[in-house]
């Protein structure tokens, strides 16, 4: 079970964690600036250069809300799952989910809610995409039993 925040070292030298800010992202990976999508809601997204690890081509998106990293999306960007909508199939997207889910598990991350946030991976039928998502909690989540202990002074 994961007890610490989701943290990952991108091969380009970037440490992805809740402490990453946009300035550090652009100074470490200037090419990420070209992928910037400003949602004009306070959210800004960046796509990182994909990298190959074993059989997985890891694609990562970083979502900053008002400058704070709150969301990390992950996908297996391998072309065997299709390179566009003309090659799309639900079966391929489900295989993509299995691949990125196995990759996350190899890093020690499973689906669930943790004190620091949550990990999810699956197929989104509405969007037609298979992917994974890491959401950082605005404040670390304190499990009820620990909250009760803290309130009792223990």
Short mmCIF file of C-alpha atoms in Angstrom, two decimals:
data_model
loop_
_atom_site.label_atom_id
_atom_site.label_comp_id
_atom_site.label_asym_id
_atom_site.label_seq_id
_atom_site.Cartn_x
_atom_site.Cartn_y
_atom_site.Cartn_z
CA UNK A 1 0.00 0.00 0.00
CA UNK A 2 1.23 3.47 -0.88
CA UNK A 3 1.72 5.67 2.16
CA UNK A 4 3.53 8.58 0.55
CA UNK A 5 2.49 11.03 -2.17
CA UNK A 6 2.53 9.98 -5.80
CA UNK A 7 5.97 10.89 -7.05
CA UNK A 8 7.62 9.98 -10.33
CA UNK A 9 10.91 10.87 -12.01
CA UNK A 10 10.42 11.56 -15.72
CA UNK A 11 13.47 10.43 -17.75
CA UNK A 12 13.97 14.01 -18.99
CA UNK A 13 15.02 14.98 -15.45
CA UNK A 14 11.71 16.24 -14.07
CA UNK A 15 10.47 15.14 -10.66
CA UNK A 16 6.68 14.97 -10.75
CA UNK A 17 5.14 15.47 -7.33
CA UNK A 18 2.58 17.70 -5.63
CA UNK A 19 5.44 20.21 -5.11
CA UNK A 20 6.09 20.72 -8.83
CA UNK A 21 5.19 24.20 -10.07
CA UNK A 22 4.82 25.55 -13.61
CA UNK A 23 8.07 27.56 -13.47
CA UNK A 24 10.07 24.46 -12.54
CA UNK A 25 8.30 22.46 -15.24
CA UNK A 26 9.20 24.93 -18.00
CA UNK A 27 12.77 25.46 -16.79
CA UNK A 28 13.40 21.68 -16.66
CA UNK A 29 11.46 20.73 -19.80
CA UNK A 30 11.15 23.82 -22.03
CA UNK A 31 9.49 21.75 -24.79
CA UNK A 32 6.51 21.19 -22.45
CA UNK A 33 5.68 24.89 -22.88
CA UNK A 34 4.70 24.23 -26.49
CA UNK A 35 1.93 21.90 -25.35
CA UNK A 36 0.39 24.38 -22.89
CA UNK A 37 -3.40 24.50 -22.92
CA UNK A 38 -4.85 27.31 -20.82
CA UNK A 39 -8.47 26.43 -20.02
CA UNK A 40 -9.11 30.03 -18.86
CA UNK A 41 -10.69 28.70 -15.68
CA UNK A 42 -7.55 28.69 -13.56
CA UNK A 43 -6.59 25.29 -15.00
CA UNK A 44 -3.55 24.96 -17.26
CA UNK A 45 -2.52 21.63 -18.81
CA UNK A 46 0.84 20.48 -20.21
CA UNK A 47 1.71 17.31 -22.12
CA UNK A 48 5.15 15.88 -21.42
CA UNK A 49 7.22 14.15 -24.07
CA UNK A 50 6.26 10.45 -24.09
CA UNK A 51 8.94 7.95 -23.15
CA UNK A 52 9.36 4.23 -23.60
CA UNK A 53 9.72 1.97 -20.59
CA UNK A 54 9.65 -1.70 -21.48
CA UNK A 55 6.67 -2.24 -23.76
CA UNK A 56 4.83 0.87 -22.52
CA UNK A 57 5.08 4.32 -24.10
CA UNK A 58 4.12 6.51 -21.18
CA UNK A 59 2.24 9.71 -21.99
CA UNK A 60 1.79 12.17 -19.12
CA UNK A 61 -0.39 15.25 -18.78
CA UNK A 62 -0.04 17.67 -15.88
CA UNK A 63 -2.98 19.78 -14.71
CA UNK A 64 -2.26 22.89 -12.65
CA UNK A 65 -5.14 24.67 -10.93
CA UNK A 66 -4.18 28.25 -10.11
CA UNK A 67 -0.52 27.23 -10.35
CA UNK A 68 -0.83 24.16 -8.09
CA UNK A 69 -0.34 20.66 -9.55
CA UNK A 70 -3.60 18.85 -8.81
CA UNK A 71 -3.93 16.28 -11.57
CA UNK A 72 -1.66 13.89 -13.45
CA UNK A 73 -3.06 11.89 -16.36
CA UNK A 74 -1.25 8.85 -17.71
CA UNK A 75 -1.78 6.75 -20.79
CA UNK A 76 0.02 4.16 -22.85
CA UNK A 77 0.63 6.11 -26.07
CA UNK A 78 1.78 3.06 -28.05
CA UNK A 79 0.43 3.12 -31.62
CA UNK A 80 -0.69 -0.51 -31.32
CA UNK A 81 -3.75 0.93 -29.53
CA UNK A 82 -4.45 3.23 -32.46
CA UNK A 83 -3.05 6.55 -33.57
CA UNK A 84 -6.35 8.33 -34.17
CA UNK A 85 -10.11 7.97 -34.05
CA UNK A 86 -10.14 6.06 -37.35
CA UNK A 87 -8.26 3.25 -35.54
CA UNK A 88 -10.28 3.48 -32.31
CA UNK A 89 -12.00 0.51 -30.67
CA UNK A 90 -13.25 -0.09 -27.16
CA UNK A 91 -11.20 -3.29 -27.06
CA UNK A 92 -7.97 -1.36 -27.80
CA UNK A 93 -8.80 1.23 -25.14
CA UNK A 94 -9.40 -1.49 -22.56
CA UNK A 95 -6.02 -3.01 -23.48
CA UNK A 96 -4.49 0.47 -23.06
CA UNK A 97 -6.01 0.63 -19.55
CA UNK A 98 -4.58 -2.78 -18.66
CA UNK A 99 -1.16 -1.67 -19.88
CA UNK A 100 -0.99 1.64 -17.99
CA UNK A 101 -2.55 -0.01 -14.92
CA UNK A 102 0.19 -2.67 -14.91
CA UNK A 103 2.82 0.04 -15.36
CA UNK A 104 1.45 1.98 -12.36
CA UNK A 105 1.32 -1.22 -10.29
CA UNK A 106 4.98 -1.87 -11.16
CA UNK A 107 5.72 1.53 -9.60
CA UNK A 108 3.78 0.58 -6.46
CA UNK A 109 0.53 2.43 -7.17
CA UNK A 110 -2.89 0.82 -7.13
CA UNK A 111 -6.40 2.20 -7.51
CA UNK A 112 -7.60 3.80 -4.31
CA UNK A 113 -7.88 6.84 -2.10
CA UNK A 114 -4.90 7.66 0.07
CA UNK A 115 -4.03 10.38 2.58
CA UNK A 116 -2.43 12.43 -0.23
CA UNK A 117 -5.10 11.94 -2.93
CA UNK A 118 -6.26 9.19 -5.27
CA UNK A 119 -5.29 6.92 -8.15
CA UNK A 120 -7.76 5.70 -10.75
CA UNK A 121 -7.44 3.88 -14.03
CA UNK A 122 -10.13 2.60 -16.30
CA UNK A 123 -12.14 3.02 -19.45
CA UNK A 124 -14.32 6.12 -19.77
CA UNK A 125 -17.21 5.07 -22.02
CA UNK A 126 -18.44 8.65 -22.43
CA UNK A 127 -15.05 9.90 -23.65
CA UNK A 128 -14.11 6.64 -25.33
CA UNK A 129 -10.67 6.65 -23.71
CA UNK A 130 -8.65 4.38 -21.48
CA UNK A 131 -6.27 6.12 -19.11
CA UNK A 132 -5.13 6.63 -15.54
CA UNK A 133 -5.44 9.63 -13.27
CA UNK A 134 -3.71 10.79 -10.12
CA UNK A 135 -5.50 13.49 -8.15
CA UNK A 136 -3.74 15.29 -5.34
CA UNK A 137 -5.97 16.24 -2.44
CA UNK A 138 -5.99 19.98 -1.67
CA UNK A 139 -5.12 19.03 1.89
CA UNK A 140 -3.96 15.55 2.85
CA UNK A 141 -6.92 13.38 3.78
CA UNK A 142 -6.80 12.23 7.39
CA UNK A 143 -8.51 8.87 7.91
CA UNK A 144 -11.38 9.13 10.43
CA UNK A 145 -9.66 6.91 13.02
CA UNK A 146 -6.53 9.11 12.99
CA UNK A 147 -8.61 12.31 13.03
CA UNK A 148 -10.42 11.03 16.11
CA UNK A 149 -7.09 10.18 17.79
CA UNK A 150 -5.70 13.63 16.98
CA UNK A 151 -8.83 15.29 18.41
CA UNK A 152 -8.36 13.25 21.58
CA UNK A 153 -4.76 14.44 21.88
CA UNK A 154 -3.26 11.08 20.90
#
